[in-house]
Coordinates of C-alpha atoms and ligand atoms in Angstrom, one line a residue:
Chain A
M1408 CA 65.6 30.9 84.8
T1409 CA 68.1 29.5 87.3
P1410 CA 66.7 26.5 89.0
I1411 CA 66.2 26.9 92.7
L1412 CA 68.0 23.6 93.2
D1413 CA 70.5 22.0 90.9
V1414 CA 72.2 18.8 91.8
R1415 CA 75.0 17.3 89.7
D1416 CA 76.6 13.8 89.8
L1417 CA 76.0 13.6 93.6
E1418 CA 77.5 10.6 95.4
K1419 CA 77.8 9.5 99.0
T1420 CA 79.6 6.5 100.3
F1421 CA 79.9 5.2 103.8
G1422 CA 83.0 3.0 103.6
S1423 CA 82.1 0.4 101.1
L1424 CA 78.3 1.2 101.2
V1425 CA 77.1 3.4 98.4
A1426 CA 74.2 5.4 99.8
A1427 CA 73.8 7.8 96.8
R1428 CA 75.3 7.8 93.3
D1429 CA 74.8 9.6 90.0
I1430 CA 72.0 11.8 91.3
N1431 CA 71.2 14.6 88.8
V1432 CA 68.2 16.7 89.6
S1433 CA 67.2 20.2 88.7
V1434 CA 64.2 21.8 90.4
P1435 CA 62.6 25.1 89.2
A1436 CA 61.2 27.4 91.8
H1437 CA 57.6 26.8 93.0
Q1438 CA 57.5 23.2 91.8
T1439 CA 56.3 20.6 94.4
V1440 CA 58.5 17.5 94.2
G1441 CA 57.7 14.2 95.8
V1442 CA 60.4 11.6 96.5
I1443 CA 59.6 7.9 96.8
G1444 CA 61.7 4.8 97.4
A1445 CA 62.0 1.8 99.6
N1446 CA 63.6 1.9 103.0
G1447 CA 67.3 2.5 102.7
A1448 CA 67.0 3.7 99.1
G1449 CA 68.9 6.9 100.0
K1450 CA 66.1 9.5 100.3
T1451 CA 67.2 10.9 103.7
T1452 CA 70.8 10.8 102.6
F1453 CA 69.9 12.9 99.6
I1454 CA 68.2 15.5 101.9
N1455 CA 71.1 15.3 104.4
M1456 CA 73.5 16.3 101.6
I1457 CA 71.5 19.2 100.4
T1458 CA 71.1 20.6 103.9
G1459 CA 74.7 20.2 104.8
H1460 CA 74.2 17.4 107.4
L1461 CA 76.3 15.1 105.3
R1462 CA 79.2 16.1 103.0
P1463 CA 78.9 14.5 99.5
T1464 CA 81.8 12.2 98.4
K1465 CA 81.4 13.6 94.9
G1466 CA 79.3 16.0 92.8
S1467 CA 77.9 19.5 93.4
I1468 CA 74.8 21.2 94.8
R1469 CA 73.7 24.6 93.7
F1470 CA 71.0 26.7 95.4
E1471 CA 69.7 29.6 93.2
G1472 CA 72.9 29.3 91.2
R1473 CA 75.2 29.4 94.2
D1474 CA 77.4 26.5 95.0
I1475 CA 76.6 25.2 98.5
T1476 CA 78.4 21.8 98.3
G1477 CA 79.8 20.8 101.7
K1478 CA 78.8 24.0 103.5
P1479 CA 77.7 23.5 107.1
S1480 CA 74.0 23.2 107.7
R1481 CA 73.7 26.4 109.7
E1482 CA 75.1 28.4 106.8
I1483 CA 72.8 26.7 104.3
V1484 CA 69.8 27.5 106.5
R1485 CA 70.8 31.1 106.5
L1486 CA 70.9 31.1 102.7
G1487 CA 67.3 29.9 102.5
I1488 CA 67.0 26.1 102.7
S1489 CA 65.2 24.6 105.6
R1490 CA 64.1 21.1 106.5
S1491 CA 61.9 19.1 108.7
F1492 CA 62.7 15.7 110.0
Q1493 CA 61.5 12.1 109.7
V1494 CA 61.2 12.2 113.5
A1495 CA 60.0 15.6 114.5
Q1496 CA 62.8 17.7 116.0
I1497 CA 61.3 20.1 118.4
F1498 CA 62.3 21.4 121.9
P1499 CA 60.3 19.2 124.2
T1500 CA 60.5 21.3 127.4
L1501 CA 59.2 24.5 125.7
T1502 CA 55.7 25.4 124.7
V1503 CA 54.6 25.5 121.1
F1504 CA 54.7 29.3 121.2
E1505 CA 58.2 29.3 122.7
N1506 CA 59.4 26.8 120.1
M1507 CA 58.1 29.1 117.3
C1508 CA 59.5 32.2 119.0
I1509 CA 63.0 30.8 119.2
A1510 CA 62.9 29.8 115.5
A1511 CA 61.5 33.2 114.5
A1512 CA 64.0 35.1 116.6
I1513 CA 66.9 33.2 115.3
A1514 CA 65.9 34.0 111.7
R1515 CA 65.5 37.7 112.5
R1516 CA 68.7 38.1 114.6
K1517 CA 71.1 40.8 113.9
S1518 CA 74.1 39.8 111.8
G1519 CA 77.7 39.8 113.0
L1520 CA 79.7 38.1 115.7
L1521 CA 77.5 39.3 118.5
G1522 CA 74.2 39.1 116.7
N1523 CA 72.9 36.3 118.9
I1524 CA 73.6 38.3 122.0
L1525 CA 72.3 41.6 120.7
T1526 CA 68.9 40.3 119.5
P1527 CA 66.2 40.0 122.2
V1528 CA 64.4 36.7 121.9
T1529 CA 61.0 38.3 122.3
S1530 CA 61.2 41.1 119.9
P1531 CA 57.8 42.2 118.5
A1532 CA 58.9 41.0 115.0
A1533 CA 59.7 37.5 116.3
T1534 CA 56.6 37.1 118.5
S1535 CA 54.3 38.3 115.7
E1536 CA 55.9 35.9 113.2
A1537 CA 55.6 33.1 115.8
E1538 CA 51.9 33.8 116.2
A1539 CA 51.5 34.0 112.4
A1540 CA 53.2 30.6 111.9
I1541 CA 51.0 29.1 114.7
D1542 CA 47.9 30.3 112.9
L1543 CA 49.2 29.3 109.5
F1544 CA 49.7 25.7 110.7
Q1545 CA 46.4 25.7 112.6
I1546 CA 47.8 24.7 115.9
A1547 CA 46.6 27.8 117.9
R1548 CA 44.8 25.7 120.4
Y1549 CA 48.1 24.0 121.4
R1550 CA 49.8 27.4 121.7
D1551 CA 50.7 27.1 125.4
V1552 CA 51.1 23.3 125.6
T1553 CA 54.6 21.9 126.3
A1554 CA 55.9 20.2 123.2
N1555 CA 56.5 16.8 124.8
A1556 CA 52.7 16.5 125.5
L1557 CA 51.6 17.2 121.9
P1558 CA 49.9 14.6 119.7
Q1559 CA 52.1 13.2 116.9
G1560 CA 50.4 15.3 114.1
V1561 CA 50.9 18.5 116.0
R1562 CA 54.5 17.7 116.6
K1563 CA 55.0 17.3 112.9
L1564 CA 53.2 20.6 112.1
L1565 CA 55.3 22.4 114.8
D1566 CA 58.5 20.9 113.3
I1567 CA 57.6 22.2 109.8
G1568 CA 56.3 25.5 111.3
M1569 CA 59.6 26.1 112.9
A1570 CA 61.4 25.6 109.6
V1571 CA 58.9 28.0 107.9
A1572 CA 59.3 30.6 110.6
G1573 CA 62.9 31.0 109.3
S1574 CA 61.4 32.2 105.9
P1575 CA 63.1 29.6 103.7
R1576 CA 62.7 29.6 99.9
L1577 CA 63.3 25.9 99.7
L1578 CA 61.9 23.5 102.2
L1579 CA 62.8 19.8 102.4
L1580 CA 60.3 17.6 104.3
D1581 CA 61.5 14.2 105.3
E1582 CA 58.4 12.0 105.6
P1583 CA 56.0 14.6 106.9
T1584 CA 53.3 12.0 107.5
S1585 CA 55.3 9.2 109.1
G1586 CA 53.8 8.1 112.4
I1587 CA 50.4 9.7 111.5
S1588 CA 47.2 7.6 111.1
I1589 CA 45.9 7.2 107.6
E1590 CA 42.8 9.3 108.3
E1591 CA 44.9 12.2 109.5
K1592 CA 47.5 12.2 106.8
F1593 CA 45.5 14.0 104.2
D1594 CA 44.4 16.8 106.6
L1595 CA 48.0 17.3 107.7
M1596 CA 49.3 17.5 104.1
N1597 CA 46.5 19.9 103.2
V1598 CA 47.5 22.2 106.0
V1599 CA 51.1 22.0 105.2
M1600 CA 50.8 22.4 101.5
S1601 CA 48.5 25.4 101.6
A1602 CA 50.7 27.0 104.2
L1603 CA 53.7 26.6 102.0
K1604 CA 51.9 27.8 99.0
S1605 CA 50.8 30.9 100.8
R1606 CA 54.4 31.6 101.7
K1607 CA 55.6 30.8 98.1
I1608 CA 58.0 28.2 99.4
T1609 CA 59.3 25.5 97.0
V1610 CA 58.9 22.1 98.6
L1611 CA 60.5 18.7 98.1
F1612 CA 58.9 15.9 100.3
V1613 CA 59.7 12.3 100.9
E1614 CA 56.6 10.1 101.2
H1615 CA 55.8 6.4 101.3
D1616 CA 52.0 6.8 100.7
M1617 CA 51.5 6.9 97.0
E1618 CA 48.0 8.4 97.3
I1619 CA 49.5 11.4 98.9
V1620 CA 52.3 11.6 96.4
A1621 CA 49.9 11.5 93.5
K1622 CA 47.7 14.1 95.1
F1623 CA 50.3 16.7 96.2
A1624 CA 53.3 16.3 93.9
D1625 CA 53.8 18.1 90.6
R1626 CA 56.7 15.9 89.9
V1627 CA 58.0 12.6 91.4
L1628 CA 61.5 11.3 91.8
A1629 CA 61.8 7.5 92.4
F1630 CA 64.9 6.4 94.4
Y1631 CA 66.3 2.9 94.2
D1632 CA 69.6 1.7 95.6
G1633 CA 71.0 5.3 96.0
T1634 CA 70.0 6.7 92.6
V1635 CA 67.1 8.2 90.8
I1636 CA 65.5 5.6 88.5
A1637 CA 62.5 7.6 87.4
D1638 CA 61.8 11.4 87.2
G1639 CA 58.6 12.8 85.7
T1640 CA 55.1 13.9 86.5
A1641 CA 53.4 11.9 89.3
H1642 CA 51.6 9.9 86.6
E1643 CA 54.7 9.2 84.6
T1644 CA 56.7 8.0 87.6
L1645 CA 54.0 6.0 89.3
D1646 CA 53.0 4.3 86.0
N1647 CA 56.6 3.5 85.2
P1648 CA 56.9 -0.4 85.1
R1649 CA 60.4 -0.4 86.6
V1650 CA 59.2 1.8 89.5
Q1651 CA 56.2 -0.5 90.0
E1652 CA 58.5 -3.5 90.0
L1653 CA 61.1 -2.2 92.4
I1654 CA 59.1 0.0 94.8
S1655 CA 56.4 -1.8 96.7
G1656 CA 53.3 0.2 97.3
V1657 CA 53.4 1.8 93.9
R1658 CA 51.7 -1.2 92.1
L1659 CA 49.1 -1.4 94.9
K1660 CA 48.3 2.2 94.2
A1661 CA 48.1 1.6 90.5
A1662 CA 45.9 -1.5 91.1
S1663 CA 43.5 0.4 93.3
H1664 CA 43.0 2.9 90.6
A1665 CA 42.5 0.4 87.9
Chain B
M830 CA 56.6 44.7 133.4
Q831 CA 58.0 42.0 135.5
S832 CA 61.6 42.8 134.4
R833 CA 61.1 46.5 135.4
A834 CA 59.8 45.4 138.8
S835 CA 62.8 43.1 139.3
L836 CA 65.1 45.9 138.1
L837 CA 63.7 48.4 140.6
G838 CA 63.8 45.7 143.4
G839 CA 67.4 45.0 142.6
L840 CA 68.3 48.6 142.6
A841 CA 66.6 49.1 146.0
L842 CA 68.5 46.1 147.5
L843 CA 71.7 47.4 146.0
V844 CA 71.3 50.9 147.6
A845 CA 70.3 49.3 150.9
A846 CA 73.3 47.0 150.9
A847 CA 75.6 49.8 150.0
L848 CA 74.2 52.2 152.7
A849 CA 74.4 49.4 155.4
A850 CA 78.2 49.1 155.3
P851 CA 79.2 51.8 157.9
F852 CA 76.7 50.3 160.4
L853 CA 77.9 46.7 160.1
P854 CA 80.8 45.2 162.0
D855 CA 83.9 44.9 160.0
W856 CA 83.9 41.1 159.8
M857 CA 80.5 41.2 158.3
V858 CA 81.5 43.6 155.6
S859 CA 84.5 41.5 154.7
L860 CA 82.3 38.4 154.7
A861 CA 79.8 40.0 152.4
T862 CA 82.5 41.3 150.1
I863 CA 84.0 37.8 149.7
A864 CA 80.5 36.4 149.2
F865 CA 79.5 38.9 146.6
A866 CA 82.9 38.4 144.8
N867 CA 82.4 34.7 144.7
A868 CA 78.8 35.2 143.6
L869 CA 80.2 36.4 140.2
V870 CA 81.8 33.0 139.7
V871 CA 78.5 31.4 140.6
L872 CA 76.7 33.6 138.1
G873 CA 79.1 32.3 135.5
L874 CA 78.3 28.7 136.5
V875 CA 74.6 29.5 136.2
V876 CA 75.1 30.7 132.6
L877 CA 76.7 27.3 131.9
W878 CA 74.2 25.3 133.9
R879 CA 71.3 26.6 132.0
V880 CA 72.6 24.9 128.9
G881 CA 73.2 21.7 131.0
L882 CA 76.9 22.1 131.5
V883 CA 78.7 22.0 134.8
S884 CA 82.3 23.1 135.2
F885 CA 84.3 21.5 138.0
G886 CA 87.2 23.8 137.2
Q887 CA 85.8 27.3 137.5
A888 CA 88.5 28.1 140.1
L889 CA 90.9 28.3 137.1
Y890 CA 89.4 31.7 136.1
Y891 CA 89.0 32.7 139.8
C892 CA 92.7 32.1 140.3
I893 CA 93.8 33.8 137.1
G894 CA 91.8 36.9 138.1
A895 CA 93.3 36.9 141.5
Y896 CA 96.9 36.4 140.3
A897 CA 96.5 39.0 137.6
V898 CA 95.8 41.5 140.4
A899 CA 98.5 40.3 142.7
L900 CA 101.2 40.0 140.0
T901 CA 100.4 43.4 138.5
G902 CA 100.8 45.0 141.9
R903 CA 104.0 43.1 142.6
W904 CA 105.7 43.8 139.3
T905 CA 104.5 47.3 138.4
G906 CA 103.3 48.8 141.7
F907 CA 100.0 49.6 139.9
T908 CA 97.2 49.5 142.5
D909 CA 94.0 51.1 141.1
A910 CA 91.3 48.7 142.2
L911 CA 88.8 49.2 139.4
A912 CA 91.4 48.9 136.6
L913 CA 92.8 45.8 138.3
V914 CA 89.4 44.1 138.6
L915 CA 88.8 44.7 134.9
L916 CA 92.3 43.4 134.2
G917 CA 91.4 40.2 136.1
G918 CA 88.2 39.8 134.1
V919 CA 89.9 40.4 130.7
G920 CA 92.8 38.1 131.6
A921 CA 90.5 35.2 132.5
G922 CA 88.3 36.0 129.5
I923 CA 91.3 35.6 127.2
V924 CA 92.2 32.3 128.7
A925 CA 88.5 31.2 128.5
A926 CA 88.3 32.3 124.8
S927 CA 91.4 30.1 124.0
I928 CA 90.5 27.0 125.8
G929 CA 86.9 27.5 124.8
F930 CA 87.8 26.1 121.3
L931 CA 88.4 22.8 123.1
L932 CA 85.8 22.9 125.8
A933 CA 82.9 23.8 123.4
R934 CA 83.3 20.4 121.8
Y935 CA 82.5 18.5 125.0
R936 CA 79.3 17.9 127.0
E937 CA 78.3 16.5 130.3
I938 CA 80.9 14.7 132.4
F939 CA 83.6 15.3 129.7
F940 CA 83.1 19.1 129.9
A941 CA 83.1 18.9 133.7
M942 CA 86.3 16.8 133.9
L943 CA 88.1 18.7 131.2
S944 CA 87.5 22.0 133.1
L945 CA 88.7 20.3 136.2
A946 CA 91.9 19.1 134.5
L947 CA 92.8 22.5 133.2
S948 CA 92.3 24.1 136.6
M949 CA 94.5 21.4 138.2
I950 CA 97.3 22.1 135.7
L951 CA 97.3 25.8 136.8
Y952 CA 97.3 24.6 140.4
G953 CA 100.3 22.4 139.8
V954 CA 102.2 25.1 138.0
L955 CA 101.7 27.6 140.8
V956 CA 102.7 25.1 143.5
K957 CA 105.9 24.5 141.6
T958 CA 106.7 28.2 141.2
E959 CA 109.0 29.1 144.1
S960 CA 109.3 32.7 143.0
L961 CA 105.5 33.1 143.5
G962 CA 105.7 31.7 147.0
S963 CA 104.7 28.1 146.0
T964 CA 101.9 26.8 148.2
D965 CA 102.1 29.8 150.5
G966 CA 101.3 32.3 147.8
F967 CA 102.1 36.0 148.4
S968 CA 100.3 39.1 149.5
V969 CA 98.4 41.6 147.4
A970 CA 99.4 45.3 147.5
T971 CA 96.8 47.5 149.2
P972 CA 94.5 48.8 146.4
T973 CA 93.7 52.4 145.8
F974 CA 90.6 54.0 144.3
F975 CA 91.3 56.7 141.7
G976 CA 94.3 57.9 143.7
Y977 CA 92.5 57.7 147.0
A978 CA 94.2 55.3 149.4
P979 CA 91.8 54.3 152.3
H980 CA 92.9 52.2 155.3
G981 CA 91.4 49.9 157.8
A982 CA 87.6 49.9 157.9
Q983 CA 87.5 52.5 155.2
L984 CA 89.4 50.2 152.9
S985 CA 87.0 47.3 153.4
H986 CA 84.0 49.6 152.8
W987 CA 85.4 50.8 149.5
L988 CA 86.2 47.2 148.4
Y989 CA 82.7 46.2 149.4
W990 CA 81.2 49.1 147.4
L991 CA 83.4 48.2 144.4
T992 CA 82.2 44.6 144.6
L993 CA 78.6 45.7 144.8
G994 CA 79.0 47.9 141.8
V995 CA 80.7 45.2 139.7
D996 CA 78.0 42.8 140.8
A997 CA 75.2 45.1 139.8
I998 CA 76.6 45.7 136.3
A999 CA 77.3 41.9 135.9
A1000 CA 73.8 41.0 137.0
L1001 CA 72.2 43.5 134.7
L1002 CA 74.2 42.4 131.7
V1003 CA 73.7 38.7 132.4
G1004 CA 69.9 39.4 132.8
L1005 CA 69.9 41.0 129.4
Y1006 CA 71.9 38.1 128.0
F1007 CA 69.3 35.6 129.3
R1008 CA 66.7 37.5 127.2
S1009 CA 68.8 37.5 124.1
V1010 CA 68.6 34.8 121.4
A1011 CA 71.9 33.3 122.6
G1012 CA 70.7 33.3 126.2
A1013 CA 67.3 31.9 125.4
L1014 CA 68.9 29.1 123.4
A1015 CA 70.1 27.4 126.6
A1016 CA 67.0 25.2 127.0
P1017 CA 66.8 24.4 123.3
I1018 CA 70.4 23.4 123.2
R1019 CA 69.9 21.2 126.2
D1020 CA 66.8 19.7 124.5
N1021 CA 67.9 19.2 120.9
E1022 CA 71.2 20.4 119.4
I1023 CA 70.4 19.1 116.0
R1024 CA 67.3 21.3 115.7
V1025 CA 69.3 24.3 116.8
E1026 CA 71.9 23.7 114.2
F1027 CA 69.2 23.4 111.6
L1028 CA 67.7 26.8 112.6
G1029 CA 71.0 28.2 111.5
I1030 CA 72.9 28.4 114.8
S1031 CA 76.4 27.1 115.7
V1032 CA 75.8 25.3 118.9
S1033 CA 79.5 25.2 119.7
G1034 CA 79.7 28.9 119.0
I1035 CA 77.0 29.6 121.6
I1036 CA 78.7 27.3 124.1
H1037 CA 82.0 29.0 123.4
T1038 CA 80.4 32.4 124.2
K1039 CA 79.0 31.0 127.5
V1040 CA 82.5 29.6 128.4
I1041 CA 83.9 33.1 127.9
I1042 CA 81.1 34.8 129.8
A1043 CA 81.6 32.4 132.7
G1044 CA 85.4 32.9 132.5
V1045 CA 85.2 36.7 132.6
L1046 CA 82.8 36.5 135.6
G1047 CA 85.2 34.1 137.3
G1048 CA 88.1 36.4 136.7
L1049 CA 86.3 39.4 138.1
G1050 CA 85.3 37.4 141.2
G1051 CA 88.9 36.2 141.7
A1052 CA 90.3 39.8 141.4
L1053 CA 87.8 41.2 143.9
A1054 CA 88.4 38.3 146.3
A1055 CA 92.2 38.7 146.0
M1056 CA 92.0 42.4 147.0
S1057 CA 89.6 41.7 149.8
I1058 CA 91.6 38.9 151.3
G1059 CA 94.9 40.7 150.6
H1060 CA 96.6 37.4 149.7
V1061 CA 96.7 34.9 146.8
D1062 CA 97.7 31.3 146.9
P1063 CA 97.4 28.2 144.6
N1064 CA 94.4 26.9 146.6
M1065 CA 92.4 29.5 144.6
A1066 CA 92.7 27.1 141.7
Y1067 CA 92.3 23.9 143.7
W1068 CA 89.4 21.6 142.9
T1069 CA 87.8 22.1 146.3
T1070 CA 87.4 25.8 145.5
S1071 CA 85.7 24.8 142.2
G1072 CA 83.5 22.4 144.2
G1073 CA 82.4 25.2 146.5
F1074 CA 81.2 27.3 143.6
V1075 CA 79.3 24.3 142.1
F1076 CA 77.8 23.8 145.6
V1077 CA 76.5 27.3 145.7
T1078 CA 75.2 27.0 142.2
V1079 CA 73.1 24.0 143.1
L1080 CA 72.0 25.9 146.2
A1081 CA 71.0 28.9 144.2
G1082 CA 69.5 27.3 141.2
S1083 CA 69.5 28.7 137.6
G1084 CA 66.1 30.4 137.5
Y1085 CA 67.1 33.9 138.8
V1086 CA 70.2 36.0 138.5
A1087 CA 69.7 37.3 142.0
A1088 CA 69.8 33.8 143.4
A1089 CA 73.5 33.6 142.8
F1090 CA 74.1 36.5 145.2
V1091 CA 71.7 35.3 147.8
G1092 CA 73.1 31.8 147.6
S1093 CA 76.6 32.9 147.9
L1094 CA 75.9 35.1 150.9
A1095 CA 74.0 32.2 152.6
F1096 CA 76.9 29.9 151.9
E1097 CA 79.6 32.2 153.3
A1098 CA 77.4 33.0 156.4
L1099 CA 76.8 29.3 156.9
R1100 CA 80.5 28.5 156.5
S1101 CA 81.7 31.1 159.0
F1102 CA 79.0 30.2 161.5
A1103 CA 79.7 26.4 161.2
V1104 CA 83.5 26.8 161.3
D1105 CA 83.2 29.0 164.4
V1106 CA 80.6 27.0 166.3
M1107 CA 81.3 23.5 165.3
P1108 CA 84.5 23.2 163.3
Q1109 CA 84.4 19.4 163.2
L1110 CA 80.9 19.4 161.8
W1111 CA 81.4 21.9 158.9
Q1112 CA 81.7 19.2 156.2
M1113 CA 78.7 17.4 157.6
T1114 CA 76.6 20.6 157.7
L1115 CA 77.7 21.3 154.1
G1116 CA 76.6 17.8 153.0
S1117 CA 73.3 18.0 154.8
V1118 CA 72.4 21.4 153.3
L1119 CA 73.2 20.1 149.8
L1120 CA 71.2 16.9 150.4
L1121 CA 68.2 18.9 151.6
T1122 CA 68.4 21.3 148.7
I1123 CA 68.5 18.5 146.1
L1124 CA 65.7 16.7 147.8
F1125 CA 63.3 19.5 148.5
L1126 CA 64.4 22.4 146.3
P1127 CA 65.9 20.7 143.2
E1128 CA 65.7 24.0 141.3
G1129 CA 67.5 25.9 144.1
L1130 CA 66.7 28.8 146.4
G1131 CA 65.4 30.8 143.5
S1132 CA 62.5 28.4 143.0
L1133 CA 61.1 29.6 146.3
V1134 CA 60.3 32.8 144.6
S1135 CA 58.5 31.2 141.7
R1136 CA 56.6 28.9 144.1
L1137 CA 55.4 31.9 146.1
R1138 CA 54.5 33.7 142.9
Q1139 CA 52.5 30.7 141.7
R1140 CA 50.7 30.4 145.0
R1141 CA 49.8 34.1 144.9
A1142 CA 48.6 33.7 141.3
V1143 CA 46.3 30.8 142.3
K1144 CA 44.7 32.8 145.1
P1145 CA 42.0 35.2 143.9
Ligands
ATP969 N1 75.4 8.0 108.7 C1 75.4 6.8 108.1 N2 76.4 5.9 108.2 C2 76.4 4.7 107.5 N3 75.4 4.4 106.7 C3 74.4 5.2 106.5 C4 74.3 6.5 107.2 N4 73.2 7.1 106.8 C5 72.6 6.3 106.0 N5 73.3 5.1 105.8 C6 72.9 4.0 104.9 O1 72.6 4.6 103.6 C7 71.5 3.9 103.0 C8 70.4 5.0 102.7 O2 69.8 5.4 103.9 P1 68.7 6.5 104.0 O3 68.5 6.8 105.4 O4 69.1 7.6 103.1 O5 67.4 5.7 103.4 P2 66.0 6.3 103.2 O6 65.6 6.2 101.8 O7 65.8 7.6 103.9 O8 65.2 5.1 104.0 P3 63.9 5.2 104.9 O9 62.7 5.2 104.1 O10 64.0 4.0 105.8 O11 63.9 6.5 105.7 C9 71.0 2.9 104.0 O12 71.6 1.6 103.7 C10 71.6 3.4 105.3 O13 71.9 2.3 106.2
MG970 MG1 64.7 8.3 105.5

């Protein structure tokens, strides 16, 4: 079967700085992939290239067999890849419901040059998808709260919910638990992962907490200095001596389990 | 529900305004015609303002609409008012579509100043063009209505009705636009452009559309004003003209389509009153009104309506 994501020889340089190099990854549909690596290892750069936010210097990216290298992000979104952000990207002056509604309406808009103008923002299809996404992410009690007043965890869920309201087939989560207290992290990931599973969305997530990686990822990629130094099941990657040596936090995790 | 109520309310106001014409003194009909023509430009500014953009050069489109009418009459002798108004709108729209490629890349003060610069270029060109009367401009041929050629008071009534009709259609379409995905994206774009792009939308595409809508409205307004005044001159593109439109936009606020029309009417009435009664104090009056609006009604006249509504909702 064609992999949902196929990345070949990907490279990104910023002047003399090499942020990504020799990245080769192929992800089959419905696999949950965790991405680990120290600060500045190139994880966000990797996601930015897949979502069209950055244009790779070299290499190719295929989504369901189709070459998407260098396409603008809005086109990639329309093809079926969505993302959430390290810092939640929501519309602070709108309520949770309005945020979701916009996301759902955009995904359901008519095609063509005037599609944005000819689609009402509160069509029944859009509002019912917005309500469904709010329920799916268990944030119904914040439905009418303005987004800038939301607690951190809810902002994250809203950010991911908005991406999901666009019915993607591949979702890239950049540190979904960053800024969240340790006690809340697992609950948040449980909500997110079961929501994505019920929608049959393939997910790749960046995470610094190895407990979470071990619990939720079928497969783990370890990034170091812009490239993938280990790729295997969660166990294989986290037990890899090189990974333990180069990525702090991994050894701690291993030690705590020993 | 609410949209149907405001639709019926708007329709009732429209009919009342149209029927009132024969009972009003001529100067009042002319004043209302200019006010409602200018309101179209303001409505365009409201479309831009909702996304956080201010254009200090909307007079560009106003002037293009006006000169399109005047020049067509002068060169071809064609005088049908409705066709000329549409021509003014289309002409300004084409210009907006072209410079929109440039404008859509800018935000904030850069957008405002770039708009201003473009309008001042047109002003400069018109001032230098002796064949079009330079700073004096030239007069507009008397318009006709589907072959009918009214005079005097009749003419001003017909121009008034035409303006009301164009306003009604523009208000309806802009109201629908605000409820569309593109229209509803105004606040999101103001809030967070990155998120909008990652929902699959071209922000510059949306802003480009808004520039075109505002341009078409500006052209329609200019065309109607030119016929009503009976004269065009380069001042129609001058920055003080643009400034007046921005003034009314602040006065009206961006919450309601109808506010553009009420605001414009209030502005013209205030101006004619102040210029008559205390010509030296006109600028000061203008400044004071603007100051009071910003201090006490930062969301414009329109916000009075929502405040009343809220108060009523609170009461049992
Ligand atoms: N737009 C940019 N311009 C210049 N350098 C950049 C840019 N984006 C990223 N970099 C550099 O590329 C390297 C990889 O950064 P990246 O953000 O991908 O790291 P990361 O693995 O996501 O780190 P973190 O865990 O801190 O989020 C860093 O050295 C960073 O400074
Ligand atoms: Mg990062």
